[in-house]
XYZ file of C-alpha atoms in Angstrom:
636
model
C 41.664 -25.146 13.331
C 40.536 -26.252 9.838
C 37.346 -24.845 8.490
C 35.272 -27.762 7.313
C 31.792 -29.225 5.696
C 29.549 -30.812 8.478
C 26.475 -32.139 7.436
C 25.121 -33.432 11.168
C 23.469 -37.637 11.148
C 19.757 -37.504 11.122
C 19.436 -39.771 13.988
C 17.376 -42.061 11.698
C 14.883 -39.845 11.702
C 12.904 -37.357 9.050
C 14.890 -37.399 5.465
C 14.452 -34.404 3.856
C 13.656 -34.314 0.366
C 14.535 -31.589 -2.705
C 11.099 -30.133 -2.297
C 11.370 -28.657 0.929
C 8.570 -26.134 1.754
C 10.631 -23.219 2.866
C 11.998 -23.362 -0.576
C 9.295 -23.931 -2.683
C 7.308 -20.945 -1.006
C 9.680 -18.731 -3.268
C 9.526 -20.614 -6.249
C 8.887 -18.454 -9.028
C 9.991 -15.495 -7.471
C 13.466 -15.665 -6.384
C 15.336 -12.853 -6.762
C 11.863 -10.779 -5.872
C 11.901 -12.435 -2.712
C 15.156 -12.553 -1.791
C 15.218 -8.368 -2.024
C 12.540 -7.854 0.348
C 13.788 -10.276 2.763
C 17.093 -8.870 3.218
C 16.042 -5.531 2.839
C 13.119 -6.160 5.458
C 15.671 -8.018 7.915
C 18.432 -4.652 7.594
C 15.555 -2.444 8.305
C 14.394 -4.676 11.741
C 17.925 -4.510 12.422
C 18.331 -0.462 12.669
C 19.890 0.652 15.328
C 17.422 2.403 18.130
C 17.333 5.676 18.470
C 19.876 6.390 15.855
C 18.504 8.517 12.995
C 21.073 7.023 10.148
C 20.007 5.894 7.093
C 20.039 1.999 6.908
C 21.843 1.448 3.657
C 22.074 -1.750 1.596
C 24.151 -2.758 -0.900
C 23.868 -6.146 -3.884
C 26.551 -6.492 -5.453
C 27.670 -9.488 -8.204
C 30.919 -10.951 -8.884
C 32.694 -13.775 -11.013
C 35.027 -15.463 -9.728
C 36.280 -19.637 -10.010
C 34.432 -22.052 -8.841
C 37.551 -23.384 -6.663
C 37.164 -20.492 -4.873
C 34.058 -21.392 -3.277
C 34.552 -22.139 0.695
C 35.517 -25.981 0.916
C 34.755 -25.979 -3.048
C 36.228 -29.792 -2.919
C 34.879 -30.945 -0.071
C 30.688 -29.491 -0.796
C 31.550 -31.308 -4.417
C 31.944 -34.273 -3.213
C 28.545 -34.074 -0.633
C 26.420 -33.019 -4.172
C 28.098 -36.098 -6.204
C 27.340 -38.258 -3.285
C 23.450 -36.641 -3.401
C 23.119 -37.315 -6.645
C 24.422 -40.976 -6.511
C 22.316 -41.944 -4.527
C 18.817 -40.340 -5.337
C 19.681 -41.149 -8.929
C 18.966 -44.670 -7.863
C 15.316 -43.372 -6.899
C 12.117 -42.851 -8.628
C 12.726 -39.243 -8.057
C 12.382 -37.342 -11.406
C 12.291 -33.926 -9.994
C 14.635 -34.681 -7.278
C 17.697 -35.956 -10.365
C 17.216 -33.194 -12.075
C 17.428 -30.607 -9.483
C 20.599 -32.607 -8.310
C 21.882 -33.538 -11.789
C 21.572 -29.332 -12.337
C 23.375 -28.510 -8.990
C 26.406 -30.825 -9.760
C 27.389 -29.509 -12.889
C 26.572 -26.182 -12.160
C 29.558 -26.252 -9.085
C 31.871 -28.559 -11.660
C 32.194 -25.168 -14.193
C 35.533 -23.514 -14.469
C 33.640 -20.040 -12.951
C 30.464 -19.156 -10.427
C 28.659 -16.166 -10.060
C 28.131 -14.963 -6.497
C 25.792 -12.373 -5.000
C 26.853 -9.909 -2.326
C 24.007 -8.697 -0.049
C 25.514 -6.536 2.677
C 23.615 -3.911 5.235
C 24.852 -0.551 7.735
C 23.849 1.198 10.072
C 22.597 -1.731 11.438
C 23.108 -3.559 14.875
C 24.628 -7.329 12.759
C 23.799 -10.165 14.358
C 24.188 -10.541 18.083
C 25.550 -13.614 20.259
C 27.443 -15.987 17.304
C 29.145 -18.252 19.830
C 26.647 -18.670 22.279
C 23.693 -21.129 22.890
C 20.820 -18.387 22.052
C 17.701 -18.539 20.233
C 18.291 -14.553 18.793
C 20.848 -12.955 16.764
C 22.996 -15.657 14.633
C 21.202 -18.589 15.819
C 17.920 -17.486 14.709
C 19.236 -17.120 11.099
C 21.034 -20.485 10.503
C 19.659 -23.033 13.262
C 15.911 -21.627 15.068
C 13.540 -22.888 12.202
C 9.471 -21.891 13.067
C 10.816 -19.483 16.271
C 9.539 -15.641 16.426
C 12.013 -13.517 17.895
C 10.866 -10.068 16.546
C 8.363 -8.526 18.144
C 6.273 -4.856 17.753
C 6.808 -3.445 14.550
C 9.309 -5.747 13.325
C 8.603 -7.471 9.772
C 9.501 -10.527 10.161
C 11.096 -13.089 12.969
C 13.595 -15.242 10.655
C 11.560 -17.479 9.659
C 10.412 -18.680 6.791
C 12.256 -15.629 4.841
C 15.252 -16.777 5.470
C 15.145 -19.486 2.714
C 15.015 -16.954 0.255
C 18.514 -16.566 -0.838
C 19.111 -20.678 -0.928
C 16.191 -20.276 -3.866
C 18.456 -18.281 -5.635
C 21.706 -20.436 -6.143
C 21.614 -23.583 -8.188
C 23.062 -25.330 -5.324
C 21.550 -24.008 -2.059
C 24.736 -22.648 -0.856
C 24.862 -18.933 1.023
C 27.711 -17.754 3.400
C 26.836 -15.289 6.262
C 29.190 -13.124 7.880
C 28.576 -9.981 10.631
C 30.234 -7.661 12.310
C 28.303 -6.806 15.708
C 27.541 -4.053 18.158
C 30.102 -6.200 20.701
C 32.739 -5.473 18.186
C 32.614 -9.442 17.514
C 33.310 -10.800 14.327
C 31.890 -14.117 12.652
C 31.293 -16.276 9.531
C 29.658 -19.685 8.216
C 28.693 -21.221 5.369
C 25.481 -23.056 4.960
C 23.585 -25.593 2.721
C 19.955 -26.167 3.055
C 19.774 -28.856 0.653
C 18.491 -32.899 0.661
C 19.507 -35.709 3.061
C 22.026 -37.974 1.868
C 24.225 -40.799 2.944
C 27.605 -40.150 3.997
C 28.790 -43.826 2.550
C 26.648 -45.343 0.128
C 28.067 -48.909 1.304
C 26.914 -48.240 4.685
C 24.558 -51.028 5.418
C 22.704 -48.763 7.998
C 22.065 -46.018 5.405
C 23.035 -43.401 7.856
C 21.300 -40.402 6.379
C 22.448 -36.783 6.882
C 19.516 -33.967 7.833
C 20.232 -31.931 4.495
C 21.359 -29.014 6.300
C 25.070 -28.413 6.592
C 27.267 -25.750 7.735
C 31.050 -24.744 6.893
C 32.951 -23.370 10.115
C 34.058 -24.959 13.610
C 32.484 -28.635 12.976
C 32.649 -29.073 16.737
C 28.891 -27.458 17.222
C 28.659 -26.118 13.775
C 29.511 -22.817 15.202
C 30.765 -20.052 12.785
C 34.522 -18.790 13.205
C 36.203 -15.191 13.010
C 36.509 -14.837 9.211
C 36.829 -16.759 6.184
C 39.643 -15.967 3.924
C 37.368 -16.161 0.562
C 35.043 -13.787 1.794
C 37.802 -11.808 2.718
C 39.240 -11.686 -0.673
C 35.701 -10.113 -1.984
C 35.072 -7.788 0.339
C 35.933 -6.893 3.604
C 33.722 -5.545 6.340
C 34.694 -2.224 8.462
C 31.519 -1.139 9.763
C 29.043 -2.941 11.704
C 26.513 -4.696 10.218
C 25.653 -8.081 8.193
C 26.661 -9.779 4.733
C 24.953 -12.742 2.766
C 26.730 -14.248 -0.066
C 24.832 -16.591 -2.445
C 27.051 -18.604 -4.331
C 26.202 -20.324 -7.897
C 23.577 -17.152 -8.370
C 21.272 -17.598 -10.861
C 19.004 -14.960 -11.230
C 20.158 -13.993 -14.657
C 20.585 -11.102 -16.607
C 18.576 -8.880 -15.526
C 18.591 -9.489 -11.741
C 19.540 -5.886 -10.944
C 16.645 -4.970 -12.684
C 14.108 -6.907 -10.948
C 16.076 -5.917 -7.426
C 15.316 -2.064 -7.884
C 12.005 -2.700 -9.380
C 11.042 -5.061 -5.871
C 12.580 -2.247 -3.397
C 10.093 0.374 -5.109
C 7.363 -1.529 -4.745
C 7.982 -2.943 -1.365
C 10.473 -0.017 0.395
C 8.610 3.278 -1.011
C 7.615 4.691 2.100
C 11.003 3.352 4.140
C 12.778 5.037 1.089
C 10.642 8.511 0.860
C 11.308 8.461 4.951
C 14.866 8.864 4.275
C 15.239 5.172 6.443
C 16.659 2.889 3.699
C 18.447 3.339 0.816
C 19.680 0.576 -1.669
C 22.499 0.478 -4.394
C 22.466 -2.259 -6.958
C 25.543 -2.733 -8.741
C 26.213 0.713 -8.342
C 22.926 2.142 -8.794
C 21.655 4.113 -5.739
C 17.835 4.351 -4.742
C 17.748 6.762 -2.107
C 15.414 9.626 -1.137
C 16.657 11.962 -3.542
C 16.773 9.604 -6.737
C 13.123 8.270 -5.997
C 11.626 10.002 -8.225
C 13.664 9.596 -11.388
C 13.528 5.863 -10.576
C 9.717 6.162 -10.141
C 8.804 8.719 -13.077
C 10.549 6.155 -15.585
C 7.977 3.040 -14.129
C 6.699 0.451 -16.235
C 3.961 -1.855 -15.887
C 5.655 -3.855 -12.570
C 6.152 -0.531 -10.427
C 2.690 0.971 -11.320
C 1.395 0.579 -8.004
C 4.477 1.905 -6.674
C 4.232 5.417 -9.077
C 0.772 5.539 -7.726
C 1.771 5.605 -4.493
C 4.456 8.170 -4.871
C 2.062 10.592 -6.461
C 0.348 10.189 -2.959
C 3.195 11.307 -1.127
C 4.303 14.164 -2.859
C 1.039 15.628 -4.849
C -0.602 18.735 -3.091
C -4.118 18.029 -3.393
C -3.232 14.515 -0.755
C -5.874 14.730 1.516
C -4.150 13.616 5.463
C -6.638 12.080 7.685
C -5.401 10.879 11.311
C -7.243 9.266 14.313
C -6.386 7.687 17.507
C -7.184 3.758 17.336
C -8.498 2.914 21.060
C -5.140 3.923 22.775
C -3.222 1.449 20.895
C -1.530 4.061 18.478
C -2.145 6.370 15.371
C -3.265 6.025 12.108
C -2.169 8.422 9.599
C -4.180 8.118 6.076
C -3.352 10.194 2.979
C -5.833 9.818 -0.213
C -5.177 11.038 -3.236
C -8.462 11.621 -5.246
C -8.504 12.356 -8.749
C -11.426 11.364 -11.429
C -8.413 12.827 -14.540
C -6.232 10.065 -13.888
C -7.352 5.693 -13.385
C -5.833 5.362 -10.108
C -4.945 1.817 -8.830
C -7.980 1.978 -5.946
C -5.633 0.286 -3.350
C -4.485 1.778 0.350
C -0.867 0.455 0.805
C -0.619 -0.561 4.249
C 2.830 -0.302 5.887
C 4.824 -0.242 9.049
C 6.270 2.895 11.395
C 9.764 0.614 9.412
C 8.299 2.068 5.712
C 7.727 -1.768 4.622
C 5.219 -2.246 2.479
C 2.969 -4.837 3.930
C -0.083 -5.589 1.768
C -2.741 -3.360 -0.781
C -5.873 -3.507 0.612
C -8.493 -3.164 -2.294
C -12.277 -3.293 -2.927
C -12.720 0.084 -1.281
C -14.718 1.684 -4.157
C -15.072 0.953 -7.537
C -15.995 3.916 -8.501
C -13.634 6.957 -6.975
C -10.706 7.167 -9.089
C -8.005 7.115 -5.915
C -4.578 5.823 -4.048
C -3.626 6.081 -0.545
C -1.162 5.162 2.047
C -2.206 4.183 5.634
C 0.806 4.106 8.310
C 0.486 2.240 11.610
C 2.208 4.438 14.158
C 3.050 3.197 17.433
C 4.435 -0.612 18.885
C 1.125 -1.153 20.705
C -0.981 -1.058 17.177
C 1.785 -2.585 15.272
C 1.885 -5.997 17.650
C -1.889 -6.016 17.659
C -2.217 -6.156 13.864
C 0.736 -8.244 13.243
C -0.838 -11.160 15.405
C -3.626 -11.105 12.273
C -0.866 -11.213 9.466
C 0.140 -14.604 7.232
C 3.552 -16.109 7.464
C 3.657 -14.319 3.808
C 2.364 -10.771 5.063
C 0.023 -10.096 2.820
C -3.355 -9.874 4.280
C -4.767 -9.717 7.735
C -6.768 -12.629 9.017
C -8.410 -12.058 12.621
C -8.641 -15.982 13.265
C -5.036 -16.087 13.552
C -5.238 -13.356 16.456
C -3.266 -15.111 19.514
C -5.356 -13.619 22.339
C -8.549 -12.490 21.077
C -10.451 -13.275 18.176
C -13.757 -11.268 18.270
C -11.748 -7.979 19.416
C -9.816 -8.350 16.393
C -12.327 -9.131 14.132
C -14.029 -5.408 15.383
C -10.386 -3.760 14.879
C -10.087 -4.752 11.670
C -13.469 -4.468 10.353
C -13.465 -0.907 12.310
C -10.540 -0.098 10.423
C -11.772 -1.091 7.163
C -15.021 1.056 7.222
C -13.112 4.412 8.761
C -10.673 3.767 5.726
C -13.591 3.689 2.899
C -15.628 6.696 4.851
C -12.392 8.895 4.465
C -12.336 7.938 0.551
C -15.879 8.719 0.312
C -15.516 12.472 2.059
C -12.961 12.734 -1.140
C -14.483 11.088 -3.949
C -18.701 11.824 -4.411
C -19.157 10.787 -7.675
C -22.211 12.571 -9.691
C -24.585 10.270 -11.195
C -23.438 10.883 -14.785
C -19.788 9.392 -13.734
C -18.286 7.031 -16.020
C -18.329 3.304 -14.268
C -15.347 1.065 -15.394
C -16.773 -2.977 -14.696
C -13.964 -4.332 -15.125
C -13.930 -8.036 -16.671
C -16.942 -7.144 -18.626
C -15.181 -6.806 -21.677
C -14.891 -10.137 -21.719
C -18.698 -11.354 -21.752
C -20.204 -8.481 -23.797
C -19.548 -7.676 -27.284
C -19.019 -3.933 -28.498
C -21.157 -2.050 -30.843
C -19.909 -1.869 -34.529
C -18.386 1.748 -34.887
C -19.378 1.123 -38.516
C -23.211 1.651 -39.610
C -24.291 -1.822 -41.245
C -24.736 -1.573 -45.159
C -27.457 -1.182 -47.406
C -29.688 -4.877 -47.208
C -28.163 -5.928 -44.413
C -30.227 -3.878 -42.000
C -32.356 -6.768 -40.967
C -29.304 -9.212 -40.451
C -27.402 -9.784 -36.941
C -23.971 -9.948 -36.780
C -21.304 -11.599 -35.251
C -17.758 -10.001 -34.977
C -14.612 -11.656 -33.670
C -13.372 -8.440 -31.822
C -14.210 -8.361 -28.145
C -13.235 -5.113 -26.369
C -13.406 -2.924 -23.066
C -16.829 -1.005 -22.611
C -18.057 1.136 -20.145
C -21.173 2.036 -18.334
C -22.826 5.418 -18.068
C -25.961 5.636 -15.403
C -29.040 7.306 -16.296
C -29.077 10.792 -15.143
C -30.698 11.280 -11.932
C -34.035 13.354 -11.423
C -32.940 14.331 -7.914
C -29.079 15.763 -9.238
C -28.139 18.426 -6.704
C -27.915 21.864 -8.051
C -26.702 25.281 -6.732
C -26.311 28.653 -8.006
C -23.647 31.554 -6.254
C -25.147 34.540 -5.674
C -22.016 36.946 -5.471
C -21.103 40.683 -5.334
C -20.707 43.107 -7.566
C -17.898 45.433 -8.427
C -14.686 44.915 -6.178
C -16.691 42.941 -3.331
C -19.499 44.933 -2.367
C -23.159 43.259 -2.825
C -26.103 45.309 -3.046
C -29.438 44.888 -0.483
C -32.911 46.567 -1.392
C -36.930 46.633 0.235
C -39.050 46.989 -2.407
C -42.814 46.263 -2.815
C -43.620 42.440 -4.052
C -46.306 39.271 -3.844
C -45.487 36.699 -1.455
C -46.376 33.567 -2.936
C -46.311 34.151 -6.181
C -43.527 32.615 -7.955
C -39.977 34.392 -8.663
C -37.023 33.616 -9.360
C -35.148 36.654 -7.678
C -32.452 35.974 -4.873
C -34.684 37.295 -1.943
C -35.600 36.772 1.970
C -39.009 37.594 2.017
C -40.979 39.025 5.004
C -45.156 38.679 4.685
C -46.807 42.176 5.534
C -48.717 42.353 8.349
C -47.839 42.178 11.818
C -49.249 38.734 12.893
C -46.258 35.715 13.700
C -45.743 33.757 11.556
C -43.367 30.994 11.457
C -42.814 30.126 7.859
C -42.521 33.643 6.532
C -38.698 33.275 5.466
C -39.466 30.332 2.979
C -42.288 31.969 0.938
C -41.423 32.308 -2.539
C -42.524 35.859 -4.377
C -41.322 38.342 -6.786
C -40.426 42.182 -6.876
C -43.886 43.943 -8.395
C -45.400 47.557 -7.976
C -47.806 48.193 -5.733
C -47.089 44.598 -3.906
C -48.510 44.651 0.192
C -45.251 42.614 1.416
C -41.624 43.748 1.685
C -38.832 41.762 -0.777
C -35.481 41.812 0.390
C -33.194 41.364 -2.635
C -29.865 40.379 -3.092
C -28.072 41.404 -6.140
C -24.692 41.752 -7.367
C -22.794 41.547 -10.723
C -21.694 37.428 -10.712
C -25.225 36.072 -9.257
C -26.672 33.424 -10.894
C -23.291 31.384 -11.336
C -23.963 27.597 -11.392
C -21.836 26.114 -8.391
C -19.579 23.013 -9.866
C -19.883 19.819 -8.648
C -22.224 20.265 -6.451
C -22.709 17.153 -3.897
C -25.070 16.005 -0.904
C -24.296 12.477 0.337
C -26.372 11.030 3.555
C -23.485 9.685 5.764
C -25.871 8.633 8.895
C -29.884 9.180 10.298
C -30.060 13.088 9.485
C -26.434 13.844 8.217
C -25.341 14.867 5.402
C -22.045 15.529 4.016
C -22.794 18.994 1.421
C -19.806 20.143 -1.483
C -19.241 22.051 -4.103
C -16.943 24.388 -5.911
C -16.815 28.472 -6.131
C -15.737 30.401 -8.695
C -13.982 32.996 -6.360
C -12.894 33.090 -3.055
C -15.371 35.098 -0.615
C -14.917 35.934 2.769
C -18.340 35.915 4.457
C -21.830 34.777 4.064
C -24.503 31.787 4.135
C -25.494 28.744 2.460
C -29.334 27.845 2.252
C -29.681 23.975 1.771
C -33.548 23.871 0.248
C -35.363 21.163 -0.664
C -37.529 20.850 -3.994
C -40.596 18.818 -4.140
C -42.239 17.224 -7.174
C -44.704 20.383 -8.066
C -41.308 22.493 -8.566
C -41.715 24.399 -4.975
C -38.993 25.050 -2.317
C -38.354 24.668 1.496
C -35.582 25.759 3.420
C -34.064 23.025 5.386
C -34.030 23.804 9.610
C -30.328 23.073 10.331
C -29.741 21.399 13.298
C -25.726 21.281 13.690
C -22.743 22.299 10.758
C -19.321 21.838 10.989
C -16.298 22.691 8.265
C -14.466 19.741 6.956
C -12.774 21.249 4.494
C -12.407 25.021 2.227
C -14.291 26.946 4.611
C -13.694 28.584 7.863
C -16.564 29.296 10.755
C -18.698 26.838 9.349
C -21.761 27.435 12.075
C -25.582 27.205 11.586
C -27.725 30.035 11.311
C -31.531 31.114 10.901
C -30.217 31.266 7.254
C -29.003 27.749 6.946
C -25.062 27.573 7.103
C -22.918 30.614 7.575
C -19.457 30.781 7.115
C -16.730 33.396 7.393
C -14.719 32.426 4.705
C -14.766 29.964 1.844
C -12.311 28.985 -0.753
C -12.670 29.265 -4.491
C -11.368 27.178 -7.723
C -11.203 24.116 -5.539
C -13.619 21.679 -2.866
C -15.681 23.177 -0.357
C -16.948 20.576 2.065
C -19.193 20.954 5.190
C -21.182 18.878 7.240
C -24.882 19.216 8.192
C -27.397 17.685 10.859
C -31.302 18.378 10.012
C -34.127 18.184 12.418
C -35.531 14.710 10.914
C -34.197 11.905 8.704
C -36.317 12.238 6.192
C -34.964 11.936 2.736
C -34.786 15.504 0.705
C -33.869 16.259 -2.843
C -31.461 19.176 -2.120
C -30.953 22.290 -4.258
C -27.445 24.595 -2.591
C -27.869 28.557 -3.068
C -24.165 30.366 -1.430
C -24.687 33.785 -1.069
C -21.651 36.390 0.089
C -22.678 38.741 2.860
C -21.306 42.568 3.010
């Protein structure tokens, strides 16, 4: 049997024309899209339960333009294209045709080899079946991936036609069954066969190169053959008359970084282009050498494999797990995006406005098939935002989900990121509408004058300092741990500033006597407990109290030194300058500290770290609001 061209009669129905919408939704990014498809399609096709690395390969070659399957034969279908839509008012339409025809008539081509492993290749070529090879070159607008899979061969598969200046890409796969196939396949414009046909019998616009009788593929085609043959399962697409240009390789590597980080990091895909492997253990070289289009991607990175990555998980109503890791750090401007992928690695979107404020990146994974089908029914056919309205089944539930997952997201950046109030804010866009200050004092006689300058920069905005600031001091041991306790005679009342309990003389109850203020003086009628040691009176760093409900608040700080027992009194500071101790209702360690617990103290704790974030979480009696003052002081 003769391999042949086979562009099928339209019936006399729908003519397609050169602007056909699976193709124009890649305009402008061709080669970009064509990477992610094919990379996303190798990953959906891993084999289950197999822990190999899916691996994928592009590779270019030159080669002569006879050498193209049925070169003659697809020719003459683009002469007899252009013939006749030449005769339109088509302007767009000529030229795209006029661009294709004597692109195939040069002496040489350039075609792109796209090939996977490890992967399953594409099932059921010969048979009548709406999965596997059919799916790819005849189902157009079916889904037949389901769960976590990316994408269903839909519109993605157009991507490689956008990147050959005639629409021409060859598949070929070697399958699980051990069964071999191949076709060529135009998705181009409808044309008449004979131009002197006085019916105008129109072709579809799609045409395949195989078996003509059912446009079914065959075994193998000797061309392909000749430039590269396949000996382990899996999948090639060739896109002949590739025009992507010089520098396609480098756009290739810098779309799988930004889209395949986590698949990549995960040890599940790795990708050589023209020779140049991305795996797990070149990453970071690629990564560490990022320009401006892989920023995000750097950022991300840094996420993965920087200590100070916070981890936060939680079980989403049964469904599955979410796994969140935050990176928080006010040194460095952090992109303020959560990259949202699949259990595949796959990027899917960057979900911003989370803060505008915290300086932060993080990665949130969607672990398990259950919570991977429910979110997918909210994606776009582009996958790059969640929509609840498009939810199949049930609209209001996933409107909840999502907004539920949205708020649990920005709570776990805010138990990272409390900003003081003398933080830097970054508006960005303002630099546009305001003007900056001279950084030159106006002359003499010209004082009085306003000015005008032609230079419009980036400012920033710096918040009055607040009144109500929290503040803390450490009151520590002395020596090589060992903290000093003393009765001696004093005034309740009066105001001190030692670090004391004080007990009222007398014997009467009373039920405020541990948040009297007084001071150390002979001849005093009440008893002062003091607390001394040689580091008291250390400021605490960053010291933070952020209401997070009703009565809760979320209390942090930093030591200078690790200590390994003690108690933290939360006090509040009215307007005349005097302090209460807070009644604690519940505490609970988030993070630094151990045995977190309250106490007739306040907080105690039976260890805490130093020279990095301590963070508890308190429950008061009331919700009232307090301006909060945080005293740590290390027991025996």
């Amino acid at each position: 049997m003769t391999n042949e061209w086979n562009f099928p009669h339209n019936g006399f129905g729908q003519v397609r024309g050169v602007s056909d919408a699976g193709i124009e939704t890649f305009t402008g990014t061709e080669i970009q899209s064509l990477a992610r498809e094919i990379c996303q399609n190798s990953l959906d096709a891993a084999v289950e339960g197999k822990n190999a690395t899916v691996r994928v390969e592009f590779e270019q070659y030159r080669i002569s333009s006879s050498d193209i399957p049925g070169y003659e034969q697809y020719a003459s279908k683009i002469k007899k294209a252009y013939d006749y839509w030449s005769k339109k008012n088509s302007e767009k339409t000529i030229k795209v045709l006029a661009k294709a025809l004597n692109s195939i008539k040069q002496q040489t081509t350039i075609v792109l080899r796209v090939s996977d492993f490890n992967t399953t290749g594409l099932s059921h070529p010969y048979e009548d079946s709406d999965e596997g090879w059919n799916a790819l070159t005849k189902l157009d607008g079916g889904a037949t991936k389901t769960g976590d899979k990316a994408g269903a061969f839909g519109i993605g598969k157009n991507a490689p036609f956008t990147n050959s200046n005639y629409r021409l890409v060859f598949y070929r796969t070697l399958n699980e069954a051990q069964e071999t196939a191949a076709q060529g396949m135009s998705r181009f414009i409808s044309f008449p066969e004979d131009l002197n046909d006085s019916m105008n019998t129109m072709t579809t616009g799609i045409g395949y190169y195989g078996n003509p009788q059912g446009n079914l593929p065959v075994n193998s085609i000797n061309e392909l053959e000749q430039l590269c043959k396949r000996t382990e399962i899996g999948t090639d697409v060739f896109v002949y008359g590739f025009n992507a240009g010089t520098d396609w390789d480098r756009n290739v590597i810098n779309e799988v970084l930004e889209n395949f980080l986590m698949a990549i990091h995960k040890n599940l895909l790795s990708v050589t282009v023209a020779n140049r492997k991305i795996d797990s253990s070149t990453l970071s070289r690629y990564l560490n050498s990022y320009n401006a289009k892989i920023k995000n991607a750097y950022w991300y990175y840094q996420v993965l494999t920087r200590p100070e990555t916070k981890v936060f998980t939680r079980d989403f109503h049964g469904l599955g797990t979410l796994k969140l890791s935050i990176l928080v750090d006010s040194s460095e401007k952090l992109n303020k995006k959560i990259l949202i992928t699949r259990s595949s690695g796959m990027k899917l979107f960057a979900l911003g406005n989370m803060s505008r404020i915290i300086s932060f990146s993080g990665i949130l994974e969607m672990e398990g098939k259950e919570l991977n089908e429910f979110f997918r029914e909210m994606e776009t056919p582009a996958h790059d935002k969640w929509l609840p309205s498009r939810h199949s089944t049930n609209v209001s539930l996933a409107k909840e989900y999502n907004n539920e997952l949205r708020n649990w997201i920005r709570d776990c950046i805010q138990t990272l990121g409390e900003h003081s109030s003398d933080d830097e804010i970054e508006v960005e866009g303002l630099a546009g509408v305001l003007q900056r200050e001279s950084d030159k004092a106006t002359q003499s006689g010209d004082d009085d004058k306003e000015s005008l300058q032609d230079t419009i920069g980036s400012i920033t905005i710096q918040p009055r300092a607040s009144k109500n600031k929290p503040k803390g001091l450490f009151y520590g041991s002395e020596g090589n741990g060992k903290s000093k306790n003393t009765d001696t005679e004093g005034i309740v009342g009066a105001d001190g500033n030692d670090p004391t309990t004080r007990n009222l003389g007398g014997t009467r109850h009373r039920s405020k006597k541990d948040t009297h203020k007084g001071k150390a003086t002979t001849g005093g009628h009440d008893t002062v407990h003091k607390r001394y040691g040689g580091d008291i009176n250390q400021e605490l760093k960053n010291v933070r109290v952020i209401k997070t409900s009703r009565n809760t608040y979320r209390v942090s700080f930093i030591l200078p030194r690790d200590i390994c027992a003690g108690h933290v009194e939360i006090v509040t500071v009215g307007e005349n300058g005097k302090s209460n101790r807070l009644a604690i209702y519940s505490a609970s360690g988030l993070m630094g500290c151990i045995g977190v617990k309250k106490s007739s103290e306040g907080v105690s704790f039976s260890s805490m770290k130093g020279n990095e974030k301590v963070q508890f979480e308190i429950a008061l009696l009331d919700n009232r609001d307090y301006a909060m003052e945080v005293n740590v002081y290390e027991h025996n």
